[in-house]
Every structure is written in structure tokens, then in C-alpha cells.
XYZ file of C-alpha atoms in Angstrom:
731
model
C 61.407 6.511 22.829
C 59.735 5.587 26.123
C 61.621 3.590 28.675
C 60.337 0.009 28.937
C 59.188 -0.556 32.540
C 58.977 -4.330 32.353
C 58.605 -6.175 29.075
C 58.170 -9.473 30.900
C 55.024 -8.093 32.556
C 53.925 -6.554 29.257
C 54.328 -9.903 27.492
C 52.002 -11.543 30.002
C 49.447 -8.786 29.425
C 49.502 -8.863 25.636
C 49.493 -12.635 25.450
C 46.670 -13.339 27.830
C 44.431 -10.333 28.386
C 43.349 -9.347 24.870
C 42.901 -5.806 26.205
C 44.309 -4.127 23.116
C 41.913 -6.047 20.906
C 38.878 -5.119 23.006
C 39.744 -1.459 22.482
C 39.929 -1.875 18.718
C 36.237 -2.706 18.247
C 34.230 -1.249 21.136
C 30.922 -1.924 19.381
C 31.136 -5.627 20.200
C 31.680 -6.586 23.829
C 32.212 -10.282 24.371
C 31.852 -9.725 28.108
C 28.404 -8.217 27.615
C 27.313 -10.816 25.057
C 28.288 -13.859 27.128
C 28.036 -12.608 30.694
C 26.446 -15.110 33.114
C 23.319 -14.762 35.242
C 21.008 -14.286 32.278
C 18.114 -15.971 34.060
C 16.269 -13.749 36.557
C 15.600 -16.552 39.038
C 16.482 -20.126 39.803
C 14.028 -23.012 39.759
C 10.939 -23.016 41.953
C 8.467 -25.689 43.041
C 6.264 -24.766 40.091
C 8.881 -24.156 37.390
C 12.104 -26.142 37.267
C 15.406 -24.552 36.275
C 15.568 -27.289 33.623
C 12.628 -25.683 31.809
C 9.945 -28.207 32.738
C 6.952 -27.773 35.047
C 8.059 -28.153 38.656
C 6.995 -30.948 40.965
C 4.289 -28.712 42.446
C 3.152 -27.073 39.207
C -0.526 -26.104 39.232
C -2.997 -24.227 37.092
C -6.636 -23.428 37.525
C -9.332 -24.710 35.196
C -12.565 -23.382 33.722
C -15.397 -25.477 32.248
C -18.165 -23.742 30.303
C -21.748 -24.699 29.426
C -22.853 -22.157 26.844
C -26.328 -21.581 25.437
C -26.585 -18.931 22.769
C -28.954 -17.756 20.047
C -28.275 -15.699 16.925
C -30.596 -12.999 15.594
C -29.293 -12.717 12.051
C -31.392 -9.650 11.248
C -29.962 -7.620 14.142
C -26.495 -9.255 14.235
C -27.274 -9.916 17.875
C -25.986 -12.718 20.116
C -27.961 -13.554 23.267
C -26.596 -16.129 25.640
C -26.076 -17.699 29.015
C -22.657 -18.825 30.232
C -22.433 -21.269 33.113
C -18.843 -21.470 34.318
C -17.381 -24.025 36.698
C -14.123 -22.542 37.947
C -11.685 -24.678 39.935
C -9.020 -23.036 42.084
C -6.079 -25.444 42.086
C -3.689 -22.810 43.392
C -2.303 -22.811 46.936
C -4.007 -19.431 47.481
C -7.468 -18.633 48.769
C -9.279 -16.209 46.460
C -11.565 -13.445 47.679
C -12.533 -12.278 44.174
C -12.493 -13.534 40.598
C -11.590 -11.772 37.368
C -13.251 -12.434 34.011
C -12.575 -11.148 30.499
C -15.329 -9.277 28.652
C -13.580 -8.877 25.308
C -16.686 -7.666 23.444
C -16.393 -4.456 25.479
C -13.605 -3.480 23.080
C -16.433 -2.401 20.768
C -18.121 -0.143 23.321
C -17.796 3.504 22.309
C -15.896 4.492 25.446
C -13.494 1.518 25.491
C -9.766 1.928 25.944
C -9.293 0.049 22.683
C -11.320 2.630 20.775
C -9.374 5.401 22.472
C -6.029 4.169 21.129
C -7.126 3.868 17.472
C -5.346 6.715 15.625
C -7.175 8.968 13.138
C -5.291 7.215 10.336
C -7.044 3.963 11.246
C -5.959 0.567 12.495
C -6.393 -3.136 11.928
C -7.939 -3.178 15.401
C -11.387 -2.041 16.473
C -14.538 -1.867 14.328
C -13.157 0.188 11.407
C -15.291 3.181 12.327
C -18.603 1.306 12.350
C -21.176 3.008 14.564
C -22.753 0.357 16.765
C -23.994 -0.046 20.297
C -21.210 -2.498 21.028
C -20.085 -4.303 24.145
C -21.794 -6.688 26.533
C -25.204 -6.024 27.973
C -25.066 -7.959 31.248
C -28.504 -9.051 32.434
C -27.460 -10.942 35.560
C -24.455 -12.472 37.348
C -25.008 -15.264 39.851
C -22.669 -17.294 42.052
C -23.937 -20.668 43.214
C -27.439 -19.596 42.159
C -27.437 -16.260 44.011
C -26.922 -12.701 42.816
C -23.399 -11.520 43.469
C -21.649 -8.170 43.505
C -19.592 -7.448 40.402
C -17.726 -4.512 38.891
C -17.020 -3.979 35.198
C -13.861 -2.117 34.235
C -13.472 -1.796 30.468
C -12.911 -5.361 29.219
C -12.733 -6.954 32.692
C -15.272 -7.995 35.271
C -14.413 -8.502 38.941
C -16.734 -10.671 41.027
C -16.494 -10.238 44.791
C -16.994 -13.559 46.566
C -19.189 -13.703 49.673
C -16.577 -16.049 51.147
C -13.091 -16.953 50.023
C -12.730 -19.685 47.434
C -10.726 -22.503 48.957
C -7.263 -23.349 47.672
C -6.272 -26.660 46.056
C -9.647 -27.600 44.640
C -12.202 -24.961 45.626
C -15.015 -24.665 43.050
C -17.076 -21.617 42.073
C -20.157 -21.899 39.846
C -20.926 -18.718 37.954
C -23.889 -18.000 35.678
C -23.981 -14.911 33.466
C -26.826 -13.818 31.190
C -25.754 -11.424 28.474
C -26.183 -10.135 24.932
C -24.221 -8.063 22.440
C -24.343 -6.793 18.883
C -21.618 -8.187 16.651
C -19.549 -5.637 14.734
C -19.363 -6.252 11.011
C -15.581 -6.038 11.281
C -14.512 -7.147 14.739
C -10.865 -6.179 15.045
C -9.967 -8.732 12.340
C -10.953 -11.550 14.726
C -14.708 -11.932 14.120
C -17.377 -10.297 12.015
C -20.363 -10.385 9.674
C -19.837 -10.711 5.905
C -22.687 -10.201 3.451
C -22.831 -12.576 0.457
C -25.451 -13.086 -2.245
C -26.832 -16.124 -0.386
C -26.888 -14.620 3.087
C -24.633 -13.315 5.824
C -21.632 -15.233 7.157
C -21.287 -14.859 10.921
C -17.826 -15.657 12.307
C -18.252 -15.503 16.054
C -15.439 -15.237 18.609
C -14.767 -13.635 21.994
C -18.499 -14.151 22.402
C -18.865 -15.257 26.033
C -17.363 -14.089 29.346
C -14.099 -15.975 29.939
C -12.057 -16.456 33.087
C -8.822 -14.532 33.429
C -5.816 -16.704 34.167
C -4.592 -16.895 37.749
C -1.043 -18.267 37.689
C 2.190 -18.616 39.671
C 3.875 -15.804 37.719
C 1.528 -12.806 37.969
C -1.391 -13.986 40.068
C -4.396 -12.556 38.222
C -3.577 -11.634 34.607
C -5.893 -8.684 33.988
C -4.371 -6.664 31.161
C -7.283 -5.110 29.237
C -8.030 -6.178 25.677
C -7.337 -3.192 23.436
C -7.100 -5.016 20.119
C -3.484 -5.742 19.166
C -2.579 -8.244 21.868
C -4.417 -11.545 21.867
C -5.414 -13.892 24.654
C -4.376 -15.830 27.746
C -6.910 -18.441 28.828
C -7.481 -21.340 31.193
C -8.065 -24.880 29.921
C -11.172 -26.955 30.473
C -14.213 -28.546 28.833
C -16.660 -26.494 26.779
C -20.111 -27.480 25.578
C -22.162 -25.126 23.425
C -25.769 -25.199 22.248
C -26.061 -22.733 19.364
C -29.528 -21.750 18.137
C -29.656 -20.170 14.679
C -32.171 -19.730 11.844
C -33.196 -23.153 10.560
C -31.709 -22.553 7.097
C -28.250 -21.878 8.577
C -25.381 -24.342 8.804
C -23.089 -24.089 11.835
C -19.453 -25.131 12.177
C -17.602 -24.779 15.453
C -14.755 -25.831 17.702
C -15.010 -29.443 18.744
C -17.358 -32.292 17.951
C -20.911 -31.921 16.615
C -23.097 -34.060 18.877
C -26.481 -33.965 17.116
C -25.430 -34.283 13.482
C -28.259 -36.712 12.737
C -30.775 -34.036 13.722
C -29.288 -31.009 11.950
C -28.206 -32.648 8.679
C -30.402 -34.434 6.153
C -30.044 -38.162 5.577
C -28.117 -37.565 2.359
C -25.799 -35.061 4.057
C -25.109 -37.549 6.853
C -24.245 -40.192 4.266
C -21.762 -37.763 2.711
C -20.251 -37.114 6.121
C -19.617 -40.830 6.535
C -17.865 -40.884 3.161
C -15.747 -37.871 4.098
C -14.619 -39.366 7.409
C -13.104 -42.261 5.487
C -11.777 -40.414 2.441
C -8.364 -38.887 1.779
C -9.960 -36.951 -1.070
C -12.317 -34.043 -0.477
C -15.992 -35.034 -0.344
C -18.715 -32.445 -0.980
C -21.206 -32.337 1.913
C -23.309 -29.386 0.784
C -22.545 -28.467 -2.815
C -23.218 -25.141 -4.488
C -26.173 -26.677 -6.331
C -28.054 -27.175 -3.035
C -27.654 -23.670 -1.672
C -31.029 -21.963 -1.415
C -33.000 -25.216 -1.388
C -33.226 -25.314 2.400
C -35.996 -22.779 3.035
C -36.914 -24.034 6.512
C -38.320 -21.411 8.860
C -37.929 -21.092 12.591
C -34.703 -22.066 14.367
C -32.439 -25.037 14.792
C -30.034 -25.820 17.668
C -26.554 -27.210 16.981
C -24.802 -28.931 19.889
C -21.021 -29.120 20.238
C -18.455 -30.099 22.836
C -14.676 -29.879 23.039
C -12.338 -31.146 25.749
C -9.018 -29.795 27.000
C -9.505 -26.462 25.302
C -8.829 -22.838 26.100
C -11.529 -21.338 23.885
C -14.456 -21.925 21.538
C -15.500 -20.180 18.314
C -18.163 -20.834 15.685
C -19.567 -19.692 12.358
C -23.078 -19.742 10.959
C -24.557 -19.012 7.528
C -27.176 -20.032 5.004
C -24.526 -19.413 2.322
C -22.041 -22.134 3.228
C -20.756 -24.696 0.794
C -19.413 -27.515 2.974
C -16.812 -30.146 2.137
C -14.593 -32.447 4.184
C -11.933 -35.189 4.205
C -10.219 -37.533 6.640
C -7.151 -36.476 8.648
C -4.714 -39.312 9.427
C -2.920 -38.982 12.754
C 0.306 -40.754 13.822
C -1.409 -42.795 16.561
C -3.882 -44.242 14.089
C -6.670 -41.961 15.284
C -8.653 -39.926 12.772
C -9.848 -36.364 12.669
C -11.739 -34.582 9.911
C -10.823 -31.529 7.832
C -13.809 -29.304 7.013
C -14.236 -26.197 4.873
C -17.160 -23.756 4.922
C -17.273 -21.029 2.274
C -19.692 -19.123 0.001
C -20.071 -19.527 -3.754
C -18.022 -16.352 -4.206
C -15.024 -18.277 -2.848
C -15.561 -21.557 -4.707
C -13.312 -23.080 -7.348
C -10.238 -25.268 -7.565
C -8.006 -22.202 -7.698
C -9.536 -20.895 -4.476
C -11.469 -22.481 -1.578
C -12.030 -25.712 -3.506
C -8.575 -26.700 -2.199
C -9.136 -25.481 1.365
C -9.790 -28.945 2.796
C -6.728 -30.324 1.005
C -4.638 -27.546 2.597
C -6.187 -28.096 6.027
C -5.597 -31.834 5.938
C -1.975 -31.422 4.823
C -1.147 -28.849 7.489
C -2.677 -30.841 10.360
C -1.030 -34.093 9.262
C 2.384 -32.439 8.881
C 2.380 -30.767 12.294
C 1.024 -33.914 13.941
C 3.872 -36.034 12.597
C 6.569 -33.413 13.066
C 5.804 -31.967 16.499
C 2.767 -33.213 18.465
C -0.436 -35.035 17.548
C -3.496 -32.913 16.822
C -5.967 -33.303 19.662
C -9.365 -32.214 18.350
C -12.000 -34.240 16.443
C -12.233 -31.708 13.595
C -10.283 -28.901 11.944
C -12.550 -26.391 10.220
C -11.572 -23.587 7.842
C -14.186 -20.840 7.455
C -14.273 -18.128 4.794
C -15.072 -14.793 6.424
C -13.926 -11.192 6.360
C -10.948 -11.742 8.666
C -7.458 -11.665 7.233
C -6.868 -14.767 9.314
C -7.693 -15.732 12.898
C -7.279 -18.889 14.927
C -9.274 -20.730 17.584
C -9.185 -24.320 18.852
C -10.291 -26.621 16.035
C -11.512 -23.763 13.814
C -9.967 -20.852 11.923
C -11.330 -17.894 9.963
C -9.544 -16.953 6.710
C -10.447 -14.297 4.185
C -13.020 -15.361 1.627
C -10.997 -13.779 -1.221
C -7.843 -15.756 -0.465
C -6.794 -18.160 -3.224
C -3.886 -20.289 -4.370
C -0.631 -19.619 -2.565
C -2.322 -16.974 -0.398
C -5.006 -19.390 0.788
C -2.426 -22.085 1.508
C -0.335 -19.598 3.472
C -3.130 -18.284 5.674
C -4.688 -21.738 6.178
C -1.352 -23.263 7.136
C -0.575 -20.372 9.456
C -3.901 -20.309 11.262
C -3.952 -24.084 11.790
C -0.354 -23.921 12.968
C -1.783 -21.939 15.857
C -3.439 -25.108 17.107
C 0.055 -25.919 18.388
C 0.906 -22.387 19.518
C -1.048 -21.286 21.566
C -3.944 -23.809 21.584
C -1.822 -26.753 22.744
C 1.095 -24.812 24.263
C -0.841 -22.127 26.125
C 1.517 -19.163 26.365
C 0.457 -15.676 27.388
C -0.308 -13.975 24.067
C -1.300 -10.755 25.794
C 2.364 -10.294 26.777
C 4.428 -12.514 24.478
C 2.953 -12.556 20.979
C 6.226 -13.965 19.628
C 5.681 -17.208 21.580
C 2.728 -18.053 19.366
C 3.046 -15.951 16.203
C 6.804 -16.334 15.920
C 6.873 -20.039 16.737
C 4.052 -20.569 14.278
C 5.810 -18.571 11.551
C 8.802 -20.844 12.048
C 6.880 -24.128 11.742
C 5.004 -22.726 8.717
C 8.294 -22.527 6.815
C 8.884 -26.265 7.289
C 5.262 -27.110 6.512
C 5.279 -25.128 3.270
C 8.479 -26.835 2.200
C 6.826 -30.217 2.816
C 3.447 -29.471 1.182
C 2.935 -31.081 -2.219
C 6.682 -31.311 -2.926
C 7.139 -27.618 -2.208
C 4.358 -26.336 -4.486
C 4.396 -22.925 -2.805
C 7.834 -23.009 -1.201
C 10.349 -20.245 -1.813
C 13.646 -20.440 0.054
C 14.311 -17.341 2.108
C 17.469 -15.350 1.550
C 17.929 -14.679 5.235
C 21.187 -12.808 4.715
C 19.381 -9.968 2.922
C 16.956 -9.349 5.792
C 19.495 -8.017 8.291
C 18.721 -4.330 7.882
C 14.985 -5.009 7.986
C 15.054 -7.319 11.031
C 17.522 -5.293 13.061
C 16.545 -1.743 12.194
C 16.922 1.056 14.710
C 13.263 2.063 14.440
C 11.707 -1.101 15.863
C 11.363 -2.241 19.435
C 12.887 -5.423 20.920
C 11.034 -8.709 20.393
C 10.434 -9.068 24.127
C 7.816 -6.310 24.148
C 4.059 -6.809 24.373
C 2.118 -6.050 21.169
C 0.247 -3.236 22.942
C 3.660 -1.779 23.765
C 5.003 -1.525 20.213
C 4.104 0.480 17.133
C 1.420 -1.319 15.134
C 3.697 -1.246 12.088
C 6.309 -3.176 14.112
C 4.043 -6.083 15.033
C 4.606 -7.987 11.796
C 8.368 -7.911 12.284
C 8.562 -8.408 16.041
C 5.745 -10.897 16.656
C 6.060 -12.942 13.447
C 9.123 -12.592 11.263
C 12.010 -11.869 13.618
C 11.229 -14.556 16.232
C 10.333 -17.003 13.466
C 13.625 -16.319 11.747
C 15.378 -16.542 15.102
C 14.191 -20.124 15.517
C 15.233 -20.886 11.945
C 18.730 -19.545 12.647
C 18.834 -21.488 15.892
C 17.871 -24.677 14.034
C 19.970 -24.362 10.902
C 23.027 -22.401 12.029
C 23.513 -22.722 15.792
C 22.171 -26.093 17.006
C 21.531 -28.078 13.841
C 18.165 -29.680 12.963
C 18.596 -32.829 15.072
C 19.418 -31.031 18.321
C 16.875 -28.304 17.717
C 13.996 -30.616 16.812
C 14.531 -32.768 19.893
C 14.570 -29.729 22.180
C 11.590 -28.058 20.490
C 9.477 -31.228 20.650
C 10.415 -31.597 24.302
C 9.222 -28.039 24.959
C 5.854 -28.813 23.331
C 5.460 -32.080 25.230
C 6.394 -30.495 28.562
C 4.045 -27.560 28.212
C 1.115 -29.048 26.303
C -2.077 -27.590 27.827
C -0.010 -25.623 30.341
C 1.247 -22.048 30.678
C 4.952 -21.607 29.805
C 6.906 -18.369 30.083
C 9.785 -17.311 27.816
C 12.188 -18.501 30.502
C 10.663 -21.993 30.451
C 11.309 -22.090 26.707
C 14.871 -20.774 27.028
C 15.691 -23.220 29.847
C 14.257 -26.179 27.927
C 16.148 -25.410 24.719
C 19.442 -25.116 26.608
C 18.934 -28.143 28.852
C 17.858 -30.504 26.070
C 20.404 -29.329 23.488
C 23.211 -29.050 26.029
C 24.294 -25.707 24.579
C 24.774 -22.287 26.155
C 22.413 -19.927 24.369
C 22.086 -16.932 26.691
C 24.037 -14.798 24.198
C 21.422 -15.529 21.543
C 18.373 -14.931 23.777
C 19.992 -11.730 25.059
C 20.799 -10.326 21.633
C 17.909 -11.525 19.434
C 14.969 -11.374 21.845
C 15.824 -9.103 24.785
C 17.788 -6.450 22.886
C 18.012 -5.023 19.383
C 21.557 -6.186 18.790
C 22.853 -6.254 15.235
C 24.832 -8.964 13.468
C 27.783 -7.657 11.492
C 30.726 -9.893 10.694
C 33.383 -9.182 8.092
C 36.426 -10.497 6.291
C 39.046 -8.105 7.604
C 42.127 -9.340 5.786
C 43.595 -12.109 3.665
C 47.364 -12.544 3.367
C 49.462 -15.202 1.715
C 52.052 -16.570 4.125
C 55.363 -14.892 3.361
C 53.764 -13.375 0.278
C 53.470 -16.656 -1.604
C 50.116 -18.430 -2.087
C 51.996 -21.739 -2.284
C 52.661 -21.387 1.469
C 48.932 -21.052 2.256
C 47.090 -18.032 3.581
C 46.080 -16.343 6.802
C 42.523 -15.022 6.994
C 41.263 -12.572 9.602
C 37.530 -12.294 10.314
C 35.995 -9.904 12.786
C 32.760 -9.533 14.739
C 31.645 -5.904 14.554
C 27.990 -6.109 15.669
C 26.842 -6.630 19.248
C 25.421 -10.090 18.510
C 27.976 -12.832 17.777
C 27.184 -15.826 15.616
C 28.954 -19.001 14.505
C 30.926 -18.006 11.421
C 31.124 -19.927 8.166
C 33.967 -18.932 5.833
C 34.105 -20.134 2.239
C 37.419 -19.845 0.422
C 37.175 -20.044 -3.365
C 40.311 -20.704 -5.368
C 41.064 -19.585 -8.906
C 40.867 -23.172 -10.173
C 37.216 -23.325 -9.000
C 37.823 -25.443 -5.894
C 36.293 -24.400 -2.573
C 37.188 -24.875 1.079
C 34.788 -24.159 3.970
C 35.922 -23.325 7.501
C 33.437 -23.415 10.411
C 34.256 -21.107 13.320
C 32.207 -21.861 16.478
C 30.599 -19.066 18.432
C 32.965 -19.795 21.340
C 35.720 -17.976 19.399
C 33.796 -14.770 20.072
C 33.674 -15.370 23.836
C 37.022 -13.614 24.179
C 37.868 -12.178 20.772
C 36.568 -9.486 18.488
C 38.588 -10.772 15.543
C 40.055 -14.149 14.653
C 42.976 -15.176 12.470
C 43.267 -18.685 11.047
C 45.389 -20.474 8.470
C 44.314 -22.010 5.181
C 46.630 -24.832 4.240
C 46.722 -24.684 0.464
C 49.108 -24.130 -2.418
C 46.436 -22.511 -4.615
C 45.762 -18.888 -5.402
C 42.574 -17.504 -3.795
C 39.932 -15.722 -5.862
C 37.387 -14.949 -3.124
C 36.714 -15.302 0.600
C 33.052 -15.132 1.606
C 31.209 -15.293 4.918
C 27.871 -17.106 5.146
C 27.897 -18.609 1.630
C 24.464 -20.226 2.134
C 22.791 -16.923 3.188
C 21.523 -18.234 6.515
C 22.545 -15.336 8.787
C 21.029 -11.825 8.571
C 23.970 -9.435 8.465
C 23.353 -5.690 8.497
C 26.339 -4.996 6.241
C 26.742 -7.747 3.629
C 29.277 -5.675 1.696
C 32.069 -6.527 4.130
C 31.282 -10.256 4.000
C 33.220 -10.759 0.752
C 36.896 -10.337 0.078
C 37.806 -10.555 -3.619
C 41.353 -11.224 -4.744
C 41.457 -7.724 -6.226
C 41.850 -6.465 -2.655
C 45.034 -8.469 -2.159
C 47.882 -6.215 -1.258
C 51.011 -7.314 -3.056
C 53.475 -8.584 -0.486
C 57.059 -9.312 -1.457
C 58.290 -12.841 -0.976
C 60.690 -13.355 1.910
C 62.801 -16.031 3.496
C 61.719 -16.228 7.137
C 65.097 -17.749 8.048
C 66.566 -14.268 7.492
C 64.568 -13.004 10.530
C 65.497 -15.810 12.920
C 67.619 -14.965 15.927
C 67.604 -13.516 19.440
C 67.009 -9.849 20.180
C 67.517 -8.029 23.441
C 67.098 -4.632 25.032
C 69.592 -3.054 27.398
C 66.989 -1.854 29.901
C 65.354 -5.233 30.509
C 66.477 -8.870 30.744
C 63.731 -10.193 28.471
C 64.754 -11.776 25.169
C 62.765 -12.014 21.947
C 63.575 -15.283 20.208
C 62.519 -15.666 16.553
C 62.559 -19.061 14.875
C 61.638 -20.386 11.430
C 59.424 -23.462 11.105
C 58.676 -24.501 7.530
C 58.447 -20.950 6.282
C 56.500 -19.601 9.306
C 58.165 -17.179 11.713
C 57.451 -17.724 15.432
C 58.201 -15.488 18.427
C 58.929 -16.538 21.980
C 59.038 -13.698 24.524
C 60.628 -14.557 27.836
C 58.976 -17.565 29.435
C 55.754 -17.199 27.469
C 54.674 -19.826 24.888
C 55.768 -19.079 21.339
C 53.203 -17.807 18.836
C 53.090 -17.383 15.034
C 53.565 -14.045 13.320
C 51.885 -12.744 10.170
C 54.019 -10.997 7.550
C 52.399 -7.811 6.228
C 55.213 -6.479 4.013
C 58.134 -4.069 4.351
C 59.865 -6.266 6.936
C 56.875 -5.991 9.273
C 55.189 -8.832 11.171
C 52.068 -8.704 13.332
C 50.297 -10.708 15.998
C 46.718 -9.391 15.734
C 45.300 -11.114 18.789
C 47.422 -8.892 21.015
C 47.807 -5.902 18.710
C 51.574 -6.391 18.308
C 53.673 -5.094 15.413
C 57.349 -5.915 14.845
C 59.299 -3.854 12.294
C 62.758 -5.119 11.357
C 65.456 -2.914 9.919
C 66.634 -3.716 6.396
C 69.776 -5.359 7.685
C 67.792 -7.310 10.364
C 70.135 -6.022 13.091
C 67.397 -4.040 14.895
C 63.633 -4.144 15.329
C 60.941 -1.934 16.797
C 58.351 -3.618 19.011
C 54.926 -1.797 19.002
C 52.009 -2.589 21.264
C 49.187 -0.487 22.787
C 50.700 2.774 21.518
C 54.173 2.073 22.888
C 57.426 1.426 21.021
C 60.538 -0.450 22.154
C 63.766 -0.914 20.195
C 65.541 -4.294 20.273
C 68.972 -5.251 18.911
C 70.081 -8.603 17.528
C 72.579 -10.388 19.698
């Protein structure tokens, strides 16, 4: 037996360091999970450490006057974009960057180059077309200017620097392009029996964002990642065949000119009706045989983009949207006869109205004069005030895609995050609010409660990348998990399990209000959620978003105190995975009664396992973690302890173990005392602590990895800790 160097020093170590415990479960490191300095920088003049825009926050703006015509025979768009760009930054600019997203469909584009032979959602699905912009002219302040096109970007060299803090550049670009029939699931041309449906997006040159984080944001558009855009005013004059009907972002200015008198009367009814009103019914399709062209005029304020759709095949219906302030908007649906019917697009306007009203009351009021749902060949795609959903969607599927795409009017149309880098800040946030919206719609008509606990292996698999990875930087098969489901579920866990709905909702609404029509980063979101809720959350951001940490908690042991359930029980739970979580333990007794114990996440700041007492005189039938299935655990099997696992422990009288024990080589004394059937140990000058009886005259103190084995006659004991043994004798 080893000589004891100094048990007094050893007692201080085992009582206060927890070193033995840390060695037991190396997979979880509480130091790593909760270490400080998570944030890469402190507050700046533009972005406060509290998560709100700083006192000197700025962003540039872009206003567009767009004139465009559609050749429906050639699928060709010809247009002129007049851009008024305002440099509100403190920097002088010697060049400007613009996005030419249609160049994705040029044969030699980078986007085409990354489409694998097996195919992709992105690109033109193998269609052979002369795609991309044909630029006729680029002028600055009325004069030709030097420009360079690089894949999906255009750089304009300025003859003189654009002044800071208010300098204005006026750009005019003449262009044309051929629309792909399938445009990377974001736009396209769909043939129906009554004519083509054109869903038109990414259809004009748009300014790249210049911000205080990256300067110019010039990542090319290669299909998977979406958009990052400046805010401003957009007006659009859209010339189409005279028998077409056009719907678009924003407000229709010349409705009296483009609609018949009867159609205008129906519009007036719809604007004041909570029930869907038919504007252009199926019976009237084909009756408008006008030749020539017609120009539809729209405008939208405080927007980052503009999209539109045009067809001779549209059925149109609409209804009033009621907003919290008392203002009104209008829900509109445009779809072909192939999509009609009460089990399909006949309920589209009802769905649109419900989604917009829910989000407006729950988070932030809808800001546009109309919300239009268009049936096209896209699985689902969002733009300010208008969305494209698949024409074959129906029932629950149509509700789901409609609700999701209109949810995007909050993320990223109102809260303008950088989708090119952080898809989870719009797709994930939107997936989260969709869950609440679906629960609220029509008394939960389509709602199915998620069993989050069963998704652990799927959400935290080894073969997916971290959430904090750009969509162009992850496998295409991972995008659904990492951009949508995992971040969406992360917010749900944060709301239901970590913060609670009241704290979460206040913080989340504050984030939206702070960053409405601005450009937040992930750090602005993280800071806001922590500052408003008052809770430390760096462990959660670090594990769920920055890393691929797994959640794995277990019921390690259940023991009746002194072997008798009438004395109560001691339960040990442990955190095995790298990501800690608040722990909910449900104890079920054999008489059917239940007791729930909530363990805060702070327990895991310095422990890998935790022992607690259940004060009861009943026999236990089961101990279960996460009884409501709200935490995704990668190994649910170890979350349940059934009574069949109980190791029979003989009953003892703890008074038999009371007394003082010493060791000849050291002055320290071990003093054991009985308190109502619980044995306590006091070592030297350290505070006393309770011991757990495990049978065969053995007691343990798990927090420090201590075992104490008494001889049968209680005259001696062996003290074990950290691989060492020391023999004590009763005095």
C-alpha cells in the first residue's frame, strides 16, 4: 500500500478540483463548452456589443427604375435599369460592384461548372440555351463608363471617386436575356393549356452590398447560396402581351387601365373581404383575345428586391389582410386551371392571408401593400411581396410551402441578413416560425408535433458540416439539414427548453425590430439574444452552430438510500456528449405518481455527472430523461432507467458506520456521522459531505471519485481515490 504523502492536501484536491471526474468522461469538457471569449470582437461604432446597430451604423442604398418587356414566344426579357446608388459609408469608392445573377445560366459559368453529372437542384437542368445577360450599354451619369464582367459580377470603374457619406452615382444599363425554363428553382417558364406562366426573378442588374463587415460582398452566384441586397425604392414598368395578367412585388399603380371595369369592381370587394373573392375566374380565361402589348406599372418602397409573374393562363383571386396597426394589405393568388380546386390552389389566398396575419401579430407587422402567391414550376421561392410555389402543390403541401415562402418576408426581406454566407439566418429562422404558424393555422389543421428527441442522430450526424458554413461550402444533400432543420430546431430548443417562450419571444422580437431593413451578422443575433434574455448562451452557439457537437445525456445510476426505498433515492445523471443541455428528469413510481426534477445547465459548468436526492417513501418504477421529447439526444437508450436495473442493496443501519478513523502516517481524521439515516464524512477541516451506499459495506462520493470500503467489523476502512488506496483504523 502506498504511503500517504498528505491526506489533508488530497482532501482539498478531491473536494474542490473535480479532477478525477473530468478524467472519467473525457468526451465532454465543461471547460471547452463554457470557456469565455466566444465573441471575436467587442462593440464598434457600427455594431454595439449589446447586439443592436451602433450609434454610427450606416448602410448604402439602391433605388431602381426598371423598364422591361417580355417576348413570350422567345422567352426573352429586354430591359433598362436605371440605378441611383447612394454611398452612405465613411469610405470613398473608386469602383462599384453589381450582381449579374442571370449569368449563372451562361454555358461557361462557374455555377454550371459545379453541377455534378448526377444533376442538381441548381442550374437549368441541362437545358441548352444561350443564357446570361447580353449587355448593350452601361452609362454613369449619362456617359459611357468602363466596366468588367467576371462571371456573375460586374465592376464599374468610376472616373472619379464617389464621395463618402452621401455621394450619389446614377447608373443606366441596357440589357436582355433568355429565361431558362427551369431557372435553378428560383424562376422559370411553365407551359399550361392556356399559355405559358413566366415567373421572373434575378432579372435586372443589382448592386452588391458594401458594408462595415466585408466592404464589397462579391461572392459569385453559383446556385445554392441565395442573395445579399441593399434596400431602396423600386419602380417597374412591365410590358407584356395584352392578353397577359401581371402580378408583382409592391403596389399596382395603373390598375384602372389594365383591368376591366368588372375586374376593378371585384378588386374593391376583395380589399374589404375576409373571404376569398374571385377576380378572374376560370370561366373568363381565353375571353381576353386582345392583341399588341400592355404595360403594368408597379412600385415598392423599402425593399431589397423585385420579382414578377405574367401569363394569359392566370386565375386570380384575393382577400383582405388585417394588420395589427389597423392598416390593410391584400392577399392575392395567381394560378392556372390545372391548379384550381378547393383541395388545391382554391385555398391559396386563405393560406396567404393566415400566414401574413399570424407573423404580423406575433413578430413584426407586414410592410407591403400586397402578398401574392404564384403557381409556377419552382418548388418554392420567395421575394418581397410575392412568392412562387409549385403549381401541383395541394392541401397540407400547399399550406406548408405557402407559409414557408411568406415567412421569408420576415427573414430575409425585413431582416436583411447575408444569405450568400448564412443561409441558416433566413431559412432556419423561417423554419422555426413556420412551426408556430402551422400550430396556429385553423386550430392546427395541418399541425403535427415534432418528436425532437428522435432526431438526434439525424441532426448531429458525423457526415454533415457545421451549421455555420455557407451553402456553397457544404454538400448539397446537407443543405436541408444545415440551413433549415437544424437551425430551426435550435431556435425551438432555445425557446422551449433553455429560455422559455416569454424570454425567447421578447429577445427574438427585439432582434427583428433592431435589424428591420438592416444587415445583421450572426454575432448581432447572438449578442441580442443574450442581452435581452439576460442568459449566457455561448455554450449553445458554440456547440449547435459553430461545431458539430452531440447531445448525449444518460441516467447513470439509481440507488435507494441505505437500500430502502422508504428512505428516498439518489439518482446520478451524466453528460456524455460535447454539448450540455438543461436536464429534465422524470421519476415514475410504482403507484403511478410522478416527480419531475429540473437540472439547470449551470450544473454542467463544472461537472460531467450529477447526483441528487429524491425525497420519497415510494418504490421507483422508472427514471427518464427528457420526458416531453424536446431535446435531440444521439443515444436515447441510456435516457431511461427501469426498476429492473436496480441492483439489490442490503439494508443497513448507518449508525453502525459512525465514528472517527485515523491513519498513523498523517494527522488527518475521517469523521463519520449519521443524520436521519444518511452517512456524512468530514475530512480534516473540509466541509462534511454525504456518502452514497452501494452495497457490501462500501460508500462513494461520486463528485470526487471517492470510495470507502469498511471491514465487516467496522474497525478498518480503505480509502480509494484517483487510483490510490489508504487504510484507516477506527479510534
